[in-house]
Structure formats: C-alpha cells, structure tokens
JSON list of C-alpha atoms in Angstrom, two decimals:
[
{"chain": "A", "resi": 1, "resn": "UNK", "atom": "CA", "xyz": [0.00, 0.00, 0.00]},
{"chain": "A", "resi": 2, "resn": "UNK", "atom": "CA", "xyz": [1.12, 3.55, -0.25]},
{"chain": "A", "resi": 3, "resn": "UNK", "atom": "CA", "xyz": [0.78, 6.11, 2.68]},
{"chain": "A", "resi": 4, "resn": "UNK", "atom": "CA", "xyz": [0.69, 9.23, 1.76]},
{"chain": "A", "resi": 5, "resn": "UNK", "atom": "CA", "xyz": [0.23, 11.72, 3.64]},
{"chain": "A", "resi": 6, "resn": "UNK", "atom": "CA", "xyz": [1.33, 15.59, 2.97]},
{"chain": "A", "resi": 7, "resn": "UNK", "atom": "CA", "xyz": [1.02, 18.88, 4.78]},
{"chain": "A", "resi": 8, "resn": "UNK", "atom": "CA", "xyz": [0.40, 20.52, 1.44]},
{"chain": "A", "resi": 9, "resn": "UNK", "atom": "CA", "xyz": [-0.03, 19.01, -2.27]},
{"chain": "A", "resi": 10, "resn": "UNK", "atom": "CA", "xyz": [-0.20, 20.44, -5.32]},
{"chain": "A", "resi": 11, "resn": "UNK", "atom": "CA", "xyz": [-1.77, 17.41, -7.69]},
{"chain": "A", "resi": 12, "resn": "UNK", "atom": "CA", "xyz": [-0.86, 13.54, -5.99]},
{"chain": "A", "resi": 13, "resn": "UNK", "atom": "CA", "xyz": [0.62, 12.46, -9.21]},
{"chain": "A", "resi": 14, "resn": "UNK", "atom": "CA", "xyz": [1.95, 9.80, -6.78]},
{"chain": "A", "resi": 15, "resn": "UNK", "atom": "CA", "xyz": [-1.42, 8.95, -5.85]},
{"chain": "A", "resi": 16, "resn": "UNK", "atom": "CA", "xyz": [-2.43, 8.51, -9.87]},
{"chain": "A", "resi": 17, "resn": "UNK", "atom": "CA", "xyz": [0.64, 6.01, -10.24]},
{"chain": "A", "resi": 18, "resn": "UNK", "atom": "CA", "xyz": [-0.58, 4.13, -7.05]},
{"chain": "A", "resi": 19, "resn": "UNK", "atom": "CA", "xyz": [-3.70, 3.71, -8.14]},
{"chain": "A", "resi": 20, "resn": "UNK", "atom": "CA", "xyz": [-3.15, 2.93, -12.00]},
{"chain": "A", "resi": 21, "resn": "UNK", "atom": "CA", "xyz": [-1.20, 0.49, -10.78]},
{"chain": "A", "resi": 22, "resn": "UNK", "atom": "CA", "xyz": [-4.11, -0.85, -8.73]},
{"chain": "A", "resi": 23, "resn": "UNK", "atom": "CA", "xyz": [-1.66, -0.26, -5.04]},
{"chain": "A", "resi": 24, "resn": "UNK", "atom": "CA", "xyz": [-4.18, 0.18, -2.27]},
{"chain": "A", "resi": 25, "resn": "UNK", "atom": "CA", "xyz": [-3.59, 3.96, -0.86]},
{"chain": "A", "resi": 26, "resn": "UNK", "atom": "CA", "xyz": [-4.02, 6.03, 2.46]},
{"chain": "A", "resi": 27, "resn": "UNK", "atom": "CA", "xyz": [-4.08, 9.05, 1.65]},
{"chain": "A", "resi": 28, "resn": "UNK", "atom": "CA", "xyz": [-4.39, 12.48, 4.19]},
{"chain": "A", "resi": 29, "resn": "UNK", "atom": "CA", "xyz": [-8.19, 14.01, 4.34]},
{"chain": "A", "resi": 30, "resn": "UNK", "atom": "CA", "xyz": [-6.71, 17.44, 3.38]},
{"chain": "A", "resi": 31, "resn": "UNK", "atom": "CA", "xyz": [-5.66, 19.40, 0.14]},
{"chain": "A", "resi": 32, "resn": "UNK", "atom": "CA", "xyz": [-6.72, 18.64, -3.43]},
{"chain": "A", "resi": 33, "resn": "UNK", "atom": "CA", "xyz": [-5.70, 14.57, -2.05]},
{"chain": "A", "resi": 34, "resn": "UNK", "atom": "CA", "xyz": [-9.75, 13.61, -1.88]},
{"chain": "A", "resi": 35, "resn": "UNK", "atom": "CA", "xyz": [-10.71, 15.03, -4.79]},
{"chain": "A", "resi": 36, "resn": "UNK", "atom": "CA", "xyz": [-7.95, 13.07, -6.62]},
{"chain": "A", "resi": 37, "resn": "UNK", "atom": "CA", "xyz": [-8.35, 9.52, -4.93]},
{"chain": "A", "resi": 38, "resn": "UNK", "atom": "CA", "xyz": [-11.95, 9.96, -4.70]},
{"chain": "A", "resi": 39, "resn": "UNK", "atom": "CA", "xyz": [-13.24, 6.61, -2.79]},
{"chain": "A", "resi": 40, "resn": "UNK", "atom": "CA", "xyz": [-10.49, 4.31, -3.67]},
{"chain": "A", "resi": 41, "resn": "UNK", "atom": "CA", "xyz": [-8.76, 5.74, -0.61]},
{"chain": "A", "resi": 42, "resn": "UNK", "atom": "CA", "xyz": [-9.01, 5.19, 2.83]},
{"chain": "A", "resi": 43, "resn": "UNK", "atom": "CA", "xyz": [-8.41, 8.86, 4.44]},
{"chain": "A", "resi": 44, "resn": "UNK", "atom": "CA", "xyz": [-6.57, 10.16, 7.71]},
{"chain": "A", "resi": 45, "resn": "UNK", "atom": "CA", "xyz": [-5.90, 13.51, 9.50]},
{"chain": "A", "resi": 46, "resn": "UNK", "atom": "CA", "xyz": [-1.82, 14.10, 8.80]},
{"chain": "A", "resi": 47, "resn": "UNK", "atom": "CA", "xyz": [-2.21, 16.20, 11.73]},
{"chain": "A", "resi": 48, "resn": "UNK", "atom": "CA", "xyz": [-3.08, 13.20, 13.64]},
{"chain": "A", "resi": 49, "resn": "UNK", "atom": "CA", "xyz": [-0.39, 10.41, 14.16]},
{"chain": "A", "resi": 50, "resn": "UNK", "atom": "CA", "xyz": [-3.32, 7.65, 15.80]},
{"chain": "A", "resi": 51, "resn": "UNK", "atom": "CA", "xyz": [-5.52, 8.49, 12.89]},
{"chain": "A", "resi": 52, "resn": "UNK", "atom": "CA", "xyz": [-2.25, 7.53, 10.43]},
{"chain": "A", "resi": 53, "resn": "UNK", "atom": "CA", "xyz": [-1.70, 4.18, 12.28]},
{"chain": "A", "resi": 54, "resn": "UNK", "atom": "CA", "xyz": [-5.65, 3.26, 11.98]},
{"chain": "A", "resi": 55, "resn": "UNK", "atom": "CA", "xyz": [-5.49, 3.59, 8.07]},
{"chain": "A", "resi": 56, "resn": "UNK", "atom": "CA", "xyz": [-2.58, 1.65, 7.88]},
{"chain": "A", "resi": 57, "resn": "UNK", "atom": "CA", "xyz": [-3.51, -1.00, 9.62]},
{"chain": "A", "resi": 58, "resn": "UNK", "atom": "CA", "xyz": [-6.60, -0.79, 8.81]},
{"chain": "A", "resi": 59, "resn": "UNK", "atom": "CA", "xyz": [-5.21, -1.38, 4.87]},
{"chain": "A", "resi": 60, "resn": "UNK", "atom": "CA", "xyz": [-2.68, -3.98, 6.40]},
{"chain": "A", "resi": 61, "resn": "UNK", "atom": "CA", "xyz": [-4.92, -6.62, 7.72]},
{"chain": "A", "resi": 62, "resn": "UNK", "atom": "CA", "xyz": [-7.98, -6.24, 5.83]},
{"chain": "A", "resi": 63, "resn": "UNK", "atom": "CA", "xyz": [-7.20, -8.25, 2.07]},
{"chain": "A", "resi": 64, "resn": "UNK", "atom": "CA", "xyz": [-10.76, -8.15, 0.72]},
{"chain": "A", "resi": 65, "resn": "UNK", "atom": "CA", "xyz": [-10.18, -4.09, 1.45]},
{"chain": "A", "resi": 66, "resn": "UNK", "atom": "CA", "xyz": [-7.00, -4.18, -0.17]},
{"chain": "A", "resi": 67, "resn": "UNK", "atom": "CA", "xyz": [-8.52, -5.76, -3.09]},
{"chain": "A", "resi": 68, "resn": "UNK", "atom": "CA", "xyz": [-11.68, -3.23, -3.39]},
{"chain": "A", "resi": 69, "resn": "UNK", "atom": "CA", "xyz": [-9.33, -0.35, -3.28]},
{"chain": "A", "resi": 70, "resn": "UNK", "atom": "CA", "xyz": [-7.20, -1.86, -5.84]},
{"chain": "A", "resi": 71, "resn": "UNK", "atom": "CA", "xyz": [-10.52, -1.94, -8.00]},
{"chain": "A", "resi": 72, "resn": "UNK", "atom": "CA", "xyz": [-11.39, 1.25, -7.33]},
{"chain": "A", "resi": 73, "resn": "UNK", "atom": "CA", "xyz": [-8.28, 2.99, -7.43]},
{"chain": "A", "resi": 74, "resn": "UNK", "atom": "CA", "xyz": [-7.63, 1.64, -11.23]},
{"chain": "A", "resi": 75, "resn": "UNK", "atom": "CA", "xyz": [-11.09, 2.24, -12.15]},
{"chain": "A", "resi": 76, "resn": "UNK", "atom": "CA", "xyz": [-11.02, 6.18, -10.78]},
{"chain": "A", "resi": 77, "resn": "UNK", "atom": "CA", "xyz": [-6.71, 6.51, -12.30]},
{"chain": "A", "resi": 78, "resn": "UNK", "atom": "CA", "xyz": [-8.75, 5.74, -16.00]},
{"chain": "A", "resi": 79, "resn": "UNK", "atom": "CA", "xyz": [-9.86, 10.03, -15.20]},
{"chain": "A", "resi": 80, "resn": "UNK", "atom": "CA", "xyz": [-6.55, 10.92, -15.61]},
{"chain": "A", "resi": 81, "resn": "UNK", "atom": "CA", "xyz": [-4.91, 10.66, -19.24]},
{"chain": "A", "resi": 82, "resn": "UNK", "atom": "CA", "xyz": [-4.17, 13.18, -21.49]},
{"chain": "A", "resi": 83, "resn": "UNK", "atom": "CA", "xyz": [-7.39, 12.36, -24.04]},
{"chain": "A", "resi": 84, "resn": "UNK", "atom": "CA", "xyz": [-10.25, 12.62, -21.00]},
{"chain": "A", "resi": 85, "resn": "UNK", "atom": "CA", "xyz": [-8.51, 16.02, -19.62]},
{"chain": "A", "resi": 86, "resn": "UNK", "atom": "CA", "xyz": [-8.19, 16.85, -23.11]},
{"chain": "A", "resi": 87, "resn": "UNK", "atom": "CA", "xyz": [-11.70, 16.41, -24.25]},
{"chain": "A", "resi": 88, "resn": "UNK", "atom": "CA", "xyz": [-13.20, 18.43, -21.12]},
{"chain": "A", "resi": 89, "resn": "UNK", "atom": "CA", "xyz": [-11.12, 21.54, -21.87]},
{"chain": "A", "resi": 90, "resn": "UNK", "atom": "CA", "xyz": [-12.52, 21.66, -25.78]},
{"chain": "A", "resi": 91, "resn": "UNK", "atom": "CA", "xyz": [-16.09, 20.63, -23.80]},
{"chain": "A", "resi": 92, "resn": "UNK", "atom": "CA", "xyz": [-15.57, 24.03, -21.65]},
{"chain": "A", "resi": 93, "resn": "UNK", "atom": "CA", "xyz": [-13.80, 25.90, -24.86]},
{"chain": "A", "resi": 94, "resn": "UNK", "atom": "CA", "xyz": [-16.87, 24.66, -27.28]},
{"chain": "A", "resi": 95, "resn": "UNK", "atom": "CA", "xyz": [-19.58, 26.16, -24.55]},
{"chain": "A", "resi": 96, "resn": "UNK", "atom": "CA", "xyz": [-17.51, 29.40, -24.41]},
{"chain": "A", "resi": 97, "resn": "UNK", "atom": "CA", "xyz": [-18.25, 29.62, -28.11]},
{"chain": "A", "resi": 98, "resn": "UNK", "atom": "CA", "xyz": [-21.61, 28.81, -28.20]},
{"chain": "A", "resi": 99, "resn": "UNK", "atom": "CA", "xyz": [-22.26, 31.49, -25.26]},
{"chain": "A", "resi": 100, "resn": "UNK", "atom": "CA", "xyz": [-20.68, 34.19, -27.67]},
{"chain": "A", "resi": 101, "resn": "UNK", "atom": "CA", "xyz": [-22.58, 33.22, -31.02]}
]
C-alpha cells in the first residue's frame, strides 16, 4: 500500500501512479488529495499520528479491502490521461463559443 500523507499538495501524481497500478492507498483528508483519490482511498488527518496508524492498519490486515481499493483505485486513475482532460477543456472551450454566437 502507499501512505501518503502531505502537509500541502499540489496534484498527488503519486497517488495517480498508485492507483493505475491498482496499489491500495491512504491518503491524508486534506488538500486537493480527496478530490484526486476519490473513494479508492481510505483517508486520515496528517495532523493526527493515531488516525495515520488506523489507516494503515486498517489497509494492512484487511485483504478483501486491499482488493476493493485496488478496484477502485484503477477504475477512478482511467480520469486521468491526457485524451479525457483533453476532451473536457474543448467541452468548456466549445460552450464558451456557443455562449458568444
């Protein structure tokens, strides 16, 4: 599993690798980190070192968990290629058009 668990993010690309490559994550309940792993994480205050130990264990010792986060985690990495992010900015670009016509 990874842990990861930053005081401030920018993305999680390490979160996208993770889960493409269907690795069960923990991931910290703060930043932009839930809006990337959506719920093929398990979450956990980084402020909070007993909340840290739960998830992990949690992860550890629970295989049918590990296996439903590996699921989910490849399913929800499939949102981030270059073809899906392109295709929503001409979505957005293609509405900014039509507003103006």
């Amino acid at each position: 599993a990874l842990t990861y668990i930053p005081y401030f993010e920018g993305f999680g690309i390490p979160l996208v690798e993770a889960m493409k490559c269907g690795i069960p994550i923990l991931v910290a309940d703060a930043t932009c980190l839930p809006e990337v792993a959506g719920n093929a994480a398990i979450y956990c205050n980084p402020f909070d070192i007993d909340s840290i130990a739960k998830g992990m264990i949690e992860i550890g010792l629970n295989k049918e968990l590990q296996t439903e986060l590996a699921i989910k985690g490849v399913e929800r990495s499939q949102a981030f290629n270059w073809d899906y992010s392109a295709e929503k900015v001409w979505s957005i670009i293609e509405k900014e058009i039509n507003l103006l016509t």
